[in-house]
mmCIF file of C-alpha atoms in Angstrom:
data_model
loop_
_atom_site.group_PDB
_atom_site.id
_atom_site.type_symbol
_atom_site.label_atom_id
_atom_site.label_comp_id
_atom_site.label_asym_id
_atom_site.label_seq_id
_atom_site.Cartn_x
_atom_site.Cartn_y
_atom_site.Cartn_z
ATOM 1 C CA UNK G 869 -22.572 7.783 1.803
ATOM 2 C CA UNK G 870 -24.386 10.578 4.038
ATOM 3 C CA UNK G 871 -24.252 13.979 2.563
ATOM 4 C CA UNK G 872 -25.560 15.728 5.225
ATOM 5 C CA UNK G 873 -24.559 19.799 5.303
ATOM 6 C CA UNK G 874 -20.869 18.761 3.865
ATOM 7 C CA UNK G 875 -19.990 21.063 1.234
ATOM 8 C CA UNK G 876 -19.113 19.689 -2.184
ATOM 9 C CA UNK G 877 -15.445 19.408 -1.207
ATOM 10 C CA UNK G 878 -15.472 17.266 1.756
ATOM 11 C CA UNK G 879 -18.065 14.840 -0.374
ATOM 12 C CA UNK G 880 -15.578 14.955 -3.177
ATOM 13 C CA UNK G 881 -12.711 14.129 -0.592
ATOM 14 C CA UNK G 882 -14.764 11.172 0.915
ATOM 15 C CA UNK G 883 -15.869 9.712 -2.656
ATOM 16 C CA UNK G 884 -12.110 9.654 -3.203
ATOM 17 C CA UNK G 885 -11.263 7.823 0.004
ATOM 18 C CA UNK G 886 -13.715 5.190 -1.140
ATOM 19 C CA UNK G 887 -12.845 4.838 -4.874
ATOM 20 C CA UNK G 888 -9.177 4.349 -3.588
ATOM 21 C CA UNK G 889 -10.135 2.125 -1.236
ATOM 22 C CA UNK G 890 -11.957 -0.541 -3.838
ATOM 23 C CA UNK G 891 -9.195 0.391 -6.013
ATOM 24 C CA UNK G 892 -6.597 -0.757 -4.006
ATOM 25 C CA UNK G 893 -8.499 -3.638 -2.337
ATOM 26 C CA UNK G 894 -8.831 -5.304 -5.743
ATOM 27 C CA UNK G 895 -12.604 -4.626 -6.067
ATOM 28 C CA UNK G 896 -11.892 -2.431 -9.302
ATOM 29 C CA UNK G 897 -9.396 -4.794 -10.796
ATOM 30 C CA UNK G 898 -6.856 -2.886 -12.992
ATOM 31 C CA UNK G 899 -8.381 -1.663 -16.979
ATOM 32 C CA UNK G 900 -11.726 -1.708 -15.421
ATOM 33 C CA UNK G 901 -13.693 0.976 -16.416
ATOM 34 C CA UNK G 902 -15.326 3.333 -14.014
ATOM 35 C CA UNK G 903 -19.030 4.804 -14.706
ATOM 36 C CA UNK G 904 -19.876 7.795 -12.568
ATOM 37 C CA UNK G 905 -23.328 7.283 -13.006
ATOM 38 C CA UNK G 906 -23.233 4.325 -11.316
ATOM 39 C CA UNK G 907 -21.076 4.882 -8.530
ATOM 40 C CA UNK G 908 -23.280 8.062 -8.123
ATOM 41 C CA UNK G 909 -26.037 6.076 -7.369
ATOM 42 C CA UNK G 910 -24.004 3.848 -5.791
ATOM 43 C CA UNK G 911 -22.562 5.887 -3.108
ATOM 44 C CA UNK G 912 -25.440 8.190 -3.390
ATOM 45 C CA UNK G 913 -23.897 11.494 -4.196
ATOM 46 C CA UNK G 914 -24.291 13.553 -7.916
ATOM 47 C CA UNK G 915 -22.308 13.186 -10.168
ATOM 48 C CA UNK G 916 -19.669 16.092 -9.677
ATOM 49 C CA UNK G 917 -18.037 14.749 -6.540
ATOM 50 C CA UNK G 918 -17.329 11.658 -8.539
ATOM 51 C CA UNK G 919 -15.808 13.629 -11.504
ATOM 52 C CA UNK G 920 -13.541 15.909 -8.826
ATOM 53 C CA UNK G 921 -13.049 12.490 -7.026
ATOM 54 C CA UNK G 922 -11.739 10.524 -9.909
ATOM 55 C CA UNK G 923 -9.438 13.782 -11.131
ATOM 56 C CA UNK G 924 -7.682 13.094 -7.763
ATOM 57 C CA UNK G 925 -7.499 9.629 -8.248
ATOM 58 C CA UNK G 926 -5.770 10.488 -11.937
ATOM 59 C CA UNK G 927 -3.128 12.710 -10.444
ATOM 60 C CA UNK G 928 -2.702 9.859 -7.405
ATOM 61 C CA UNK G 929 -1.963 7.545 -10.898
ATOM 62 C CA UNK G 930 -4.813 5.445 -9.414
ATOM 63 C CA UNK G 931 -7.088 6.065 -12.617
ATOM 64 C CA UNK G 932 -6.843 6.832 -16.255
ATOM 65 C CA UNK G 933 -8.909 9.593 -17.872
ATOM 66 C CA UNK G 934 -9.407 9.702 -21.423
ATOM 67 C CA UNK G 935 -11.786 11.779 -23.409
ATOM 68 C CA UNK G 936 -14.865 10.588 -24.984
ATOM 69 C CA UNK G 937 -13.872 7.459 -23.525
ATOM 70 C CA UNK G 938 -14.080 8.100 -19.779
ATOM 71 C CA UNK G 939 -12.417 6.830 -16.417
ATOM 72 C CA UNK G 940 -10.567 3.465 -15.737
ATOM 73 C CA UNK G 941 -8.424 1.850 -13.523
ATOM 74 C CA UNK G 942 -4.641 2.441 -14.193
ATOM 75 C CA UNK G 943 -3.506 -1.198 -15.213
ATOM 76 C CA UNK G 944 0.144 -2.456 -13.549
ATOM 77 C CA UNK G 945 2.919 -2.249 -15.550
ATOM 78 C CA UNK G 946 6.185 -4.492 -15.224
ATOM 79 C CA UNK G 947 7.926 -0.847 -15.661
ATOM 80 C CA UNK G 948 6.229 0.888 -12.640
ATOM 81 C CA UNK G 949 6.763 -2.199 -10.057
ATOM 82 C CA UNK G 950 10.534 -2.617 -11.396
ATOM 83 C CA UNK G 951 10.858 1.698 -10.527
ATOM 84 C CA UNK G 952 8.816 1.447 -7.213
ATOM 85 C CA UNK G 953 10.669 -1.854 -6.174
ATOM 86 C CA UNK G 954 13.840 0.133 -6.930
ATOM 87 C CA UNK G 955 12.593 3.255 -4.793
ATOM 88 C CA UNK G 956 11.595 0.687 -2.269
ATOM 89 C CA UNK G 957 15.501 -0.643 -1.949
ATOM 90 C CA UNK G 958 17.005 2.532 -1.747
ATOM 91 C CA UNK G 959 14.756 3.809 1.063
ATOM 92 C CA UNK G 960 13.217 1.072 3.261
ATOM 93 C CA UNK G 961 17.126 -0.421 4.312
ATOM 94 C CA UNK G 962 17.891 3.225 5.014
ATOM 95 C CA UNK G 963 15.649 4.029 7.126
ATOM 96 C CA UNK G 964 15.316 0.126 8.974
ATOM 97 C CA UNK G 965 19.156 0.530 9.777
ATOM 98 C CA UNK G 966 18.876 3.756 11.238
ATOM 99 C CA UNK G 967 15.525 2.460 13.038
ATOM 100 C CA UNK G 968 16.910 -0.419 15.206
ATOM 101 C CA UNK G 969 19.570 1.242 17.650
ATOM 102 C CA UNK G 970 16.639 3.807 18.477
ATOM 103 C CA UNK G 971 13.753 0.643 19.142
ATOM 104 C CA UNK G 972 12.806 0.691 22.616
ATOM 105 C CA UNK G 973 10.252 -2.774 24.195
ATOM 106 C CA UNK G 974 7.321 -0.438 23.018
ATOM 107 C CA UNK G 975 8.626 0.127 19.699
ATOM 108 C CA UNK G 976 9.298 -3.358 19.223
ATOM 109 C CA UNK G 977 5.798 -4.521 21.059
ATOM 110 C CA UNK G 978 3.935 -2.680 17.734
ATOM 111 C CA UNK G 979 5.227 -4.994 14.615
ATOM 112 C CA UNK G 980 4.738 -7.871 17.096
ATOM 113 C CA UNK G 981 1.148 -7.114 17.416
ATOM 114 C CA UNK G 982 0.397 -6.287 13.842
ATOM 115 C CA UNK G 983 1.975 -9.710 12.422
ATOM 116 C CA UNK G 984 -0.713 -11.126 14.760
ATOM 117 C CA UNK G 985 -3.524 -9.447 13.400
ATOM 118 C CA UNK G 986 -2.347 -10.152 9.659
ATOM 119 C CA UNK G 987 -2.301 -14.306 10.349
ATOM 120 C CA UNK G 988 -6.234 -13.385 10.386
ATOM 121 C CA UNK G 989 -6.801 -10.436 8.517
ATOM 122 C CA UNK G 990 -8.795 -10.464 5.023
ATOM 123 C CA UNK G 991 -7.411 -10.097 2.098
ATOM 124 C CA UNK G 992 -8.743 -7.097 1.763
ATOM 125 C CA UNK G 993 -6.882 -5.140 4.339
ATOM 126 C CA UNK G 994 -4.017 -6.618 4.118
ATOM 127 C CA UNK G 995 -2.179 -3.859 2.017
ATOM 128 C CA UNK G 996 -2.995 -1.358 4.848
ATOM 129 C CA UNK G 997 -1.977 -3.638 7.426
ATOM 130 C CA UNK G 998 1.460 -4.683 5.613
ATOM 131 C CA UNK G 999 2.188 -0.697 5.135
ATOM 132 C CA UNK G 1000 1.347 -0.092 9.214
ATOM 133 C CA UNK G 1001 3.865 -2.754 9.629
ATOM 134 C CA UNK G 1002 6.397 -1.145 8.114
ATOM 135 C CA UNK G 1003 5.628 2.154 8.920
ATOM 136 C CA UNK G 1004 6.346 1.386 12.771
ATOM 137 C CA UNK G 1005 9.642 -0.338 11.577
ATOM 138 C CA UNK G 1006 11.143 2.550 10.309
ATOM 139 C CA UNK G 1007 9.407 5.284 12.611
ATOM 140 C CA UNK G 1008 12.471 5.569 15.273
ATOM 141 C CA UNK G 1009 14.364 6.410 12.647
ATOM 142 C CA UNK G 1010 12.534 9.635 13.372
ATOM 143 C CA UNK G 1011 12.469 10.900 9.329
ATOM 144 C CA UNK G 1012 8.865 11.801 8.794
ATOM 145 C CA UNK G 1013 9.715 13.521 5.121
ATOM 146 C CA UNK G 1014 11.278 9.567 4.212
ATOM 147 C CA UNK G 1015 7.948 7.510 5.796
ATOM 148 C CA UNK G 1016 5.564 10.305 4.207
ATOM 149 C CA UNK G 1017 7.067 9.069 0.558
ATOM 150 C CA UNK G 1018 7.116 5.684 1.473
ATOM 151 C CA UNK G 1019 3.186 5.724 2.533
ATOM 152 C CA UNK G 1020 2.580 6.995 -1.027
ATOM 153 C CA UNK G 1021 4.725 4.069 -2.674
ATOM 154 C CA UNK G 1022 2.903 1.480 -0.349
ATOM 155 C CA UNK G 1023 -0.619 3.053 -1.390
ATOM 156 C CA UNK G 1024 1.011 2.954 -5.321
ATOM 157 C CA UNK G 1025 1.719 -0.800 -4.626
ATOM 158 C CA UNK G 1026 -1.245 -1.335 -2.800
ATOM 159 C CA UNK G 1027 -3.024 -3.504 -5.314
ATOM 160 C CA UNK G 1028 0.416 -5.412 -6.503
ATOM 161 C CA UNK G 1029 0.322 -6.302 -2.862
ATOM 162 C CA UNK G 1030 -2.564 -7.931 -2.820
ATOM 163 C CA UNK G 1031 -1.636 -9.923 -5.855
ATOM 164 C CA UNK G 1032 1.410 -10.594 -4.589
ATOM 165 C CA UNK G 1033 -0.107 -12.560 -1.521
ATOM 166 C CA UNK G 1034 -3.056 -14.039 -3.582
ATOM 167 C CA UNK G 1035 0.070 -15.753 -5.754
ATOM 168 C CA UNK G 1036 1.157 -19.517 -4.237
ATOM 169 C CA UNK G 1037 2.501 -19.236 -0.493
ATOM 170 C CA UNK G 1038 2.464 -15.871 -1.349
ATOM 171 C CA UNK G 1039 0.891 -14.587 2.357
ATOM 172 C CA UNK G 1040 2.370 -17.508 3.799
ATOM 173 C CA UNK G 1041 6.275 -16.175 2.736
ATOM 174 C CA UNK G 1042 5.552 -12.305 3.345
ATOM 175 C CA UNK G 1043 4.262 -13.711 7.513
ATOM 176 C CA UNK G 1044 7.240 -15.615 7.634
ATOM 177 C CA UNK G 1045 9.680 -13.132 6.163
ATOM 178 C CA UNK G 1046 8.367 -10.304 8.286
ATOM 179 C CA UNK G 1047 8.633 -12.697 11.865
ATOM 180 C CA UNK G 1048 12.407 -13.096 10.680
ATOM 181 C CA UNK G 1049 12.958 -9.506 9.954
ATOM 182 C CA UNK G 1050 11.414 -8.188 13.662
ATOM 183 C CA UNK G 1051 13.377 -11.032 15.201
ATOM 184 C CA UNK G 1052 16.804 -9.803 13.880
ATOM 185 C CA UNK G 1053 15.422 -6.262 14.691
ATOM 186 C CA UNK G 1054 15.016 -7.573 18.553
ATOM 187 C CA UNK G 1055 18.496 -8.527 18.766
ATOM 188 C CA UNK G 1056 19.870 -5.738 17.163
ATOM 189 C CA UNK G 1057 21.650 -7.087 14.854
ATOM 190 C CA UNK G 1058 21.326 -4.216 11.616
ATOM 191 C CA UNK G 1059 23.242 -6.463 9.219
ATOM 192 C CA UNK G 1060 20.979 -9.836 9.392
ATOM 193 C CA UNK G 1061 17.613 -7.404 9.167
ATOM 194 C CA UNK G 1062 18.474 -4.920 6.620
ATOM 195 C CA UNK G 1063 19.485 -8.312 4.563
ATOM 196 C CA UNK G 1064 15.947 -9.992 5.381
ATOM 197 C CA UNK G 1065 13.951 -6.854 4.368
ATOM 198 C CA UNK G 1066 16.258 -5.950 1.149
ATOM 199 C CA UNK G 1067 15.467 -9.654 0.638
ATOM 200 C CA UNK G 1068 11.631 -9.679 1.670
ATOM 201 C CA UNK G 1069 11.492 -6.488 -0.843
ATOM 202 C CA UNK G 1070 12.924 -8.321 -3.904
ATOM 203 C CA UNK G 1071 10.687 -11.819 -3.616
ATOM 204 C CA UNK G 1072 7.908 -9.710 -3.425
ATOM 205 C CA UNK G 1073 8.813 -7.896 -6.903
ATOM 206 C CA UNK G 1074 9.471 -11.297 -8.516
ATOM 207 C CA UNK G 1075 6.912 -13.053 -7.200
ATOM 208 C CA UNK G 1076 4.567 -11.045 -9.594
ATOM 209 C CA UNK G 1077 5.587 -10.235 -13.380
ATOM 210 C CA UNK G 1078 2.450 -8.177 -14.712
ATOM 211 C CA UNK G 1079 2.525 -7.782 -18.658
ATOM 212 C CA UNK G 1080 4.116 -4.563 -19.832
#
């Protein structure tokens, strides 16, 4: 990672951005532990940036920081995916219903295109890609406070995600279930999609059952 003239922010800001990245893309699996020396040398940086990074990462409830013992990965808990599932039901129907009598052909043109792109897309970015997707579902809804939330629970959920679609016919389901949700959202029929996604939302909390 080029340091360049940044100031010791902005290199703080970008270890972050990378740290949450691996995090979330499965690289640091969950109860890992996280040596700044090494991803110091790693990413090329001293070691302060990583210390401000990982704080970040702590109060993001990405990481755990314990004295004497140092940083790890926050590990999954059945609690936290049964509260951000729950979240997830009370928000996401919401906001879909309200969505679909405001979809126009270019609204509905975006989903289209990223279920494409995931049939292909590496495991690896296929949290960011399954948040995109639902993030242009529920933007004509036109509540930026609700999506800005919801992009925090989907970065939360990031790594159950990819879990989730590592499990059996895990990806498989989640590309089927989201072709049958944008299909009921093309004929406008609220009912039939906001029962697909509250659906789509529950498999994907039972499909994984973490220890806790």
């Amino acid at each position: 990672m080029p340091t360049g003239l940044l100031d010791k922010t902005t290199i703080s800001i970008q270890v972050a951005q990378e740290l949450r990245r691996r995090i979330l893309a499965g690289h640091y699996p969950q109860g890992v532990k996280l040596q700044q020396e090494q991803i110091a040398a790693e990413l090329g940086v001293s070691r302060s940036p990583v210390r401000e990074a990982l704080g970040q990462l702590e109060a993001e409830g990405l990481v755990v920081l314990t004295p004497q013992k140092g940083a790890q990965v926050s590990p999954i808990s059945r609690a936290e995916i049964a509260e951000l599932r729950g979240l997830r039901l009370l928000v996401e129907p919401h906001l879909l219903a309200l969505a679909i009598p405001e979809m126009t052909e270019a609204d509905l043109n975006k989903p289209t295109s990223i279920i494409s792109e995931m049939a292909d897309i590496s495991l690896d970015g296929w949290g960011d890609a399954n948040w995109r997707l639902h993030e242009v579902l529920y933007a004509p809804a036109g509540r930026p406070g609700m999506l800005k939330l919801l992009r925090r629970t989907h970065e939360t959920i990031g790594r159950y995600i990819r879990m989730q679609v590592m499990a059996t016919n895990g990806r498989a389901d989640a590309h089927r279930e989201h072709k049958l949700i944008l299909d009921a959202c093309r004929k406008r029929d609220v009912t039939k999609a906001v029962g697909l996604l509250r659906q789509h939302i529950e498999d994907a909390g039972r499909m994984l059952q973490p220890a806790g």
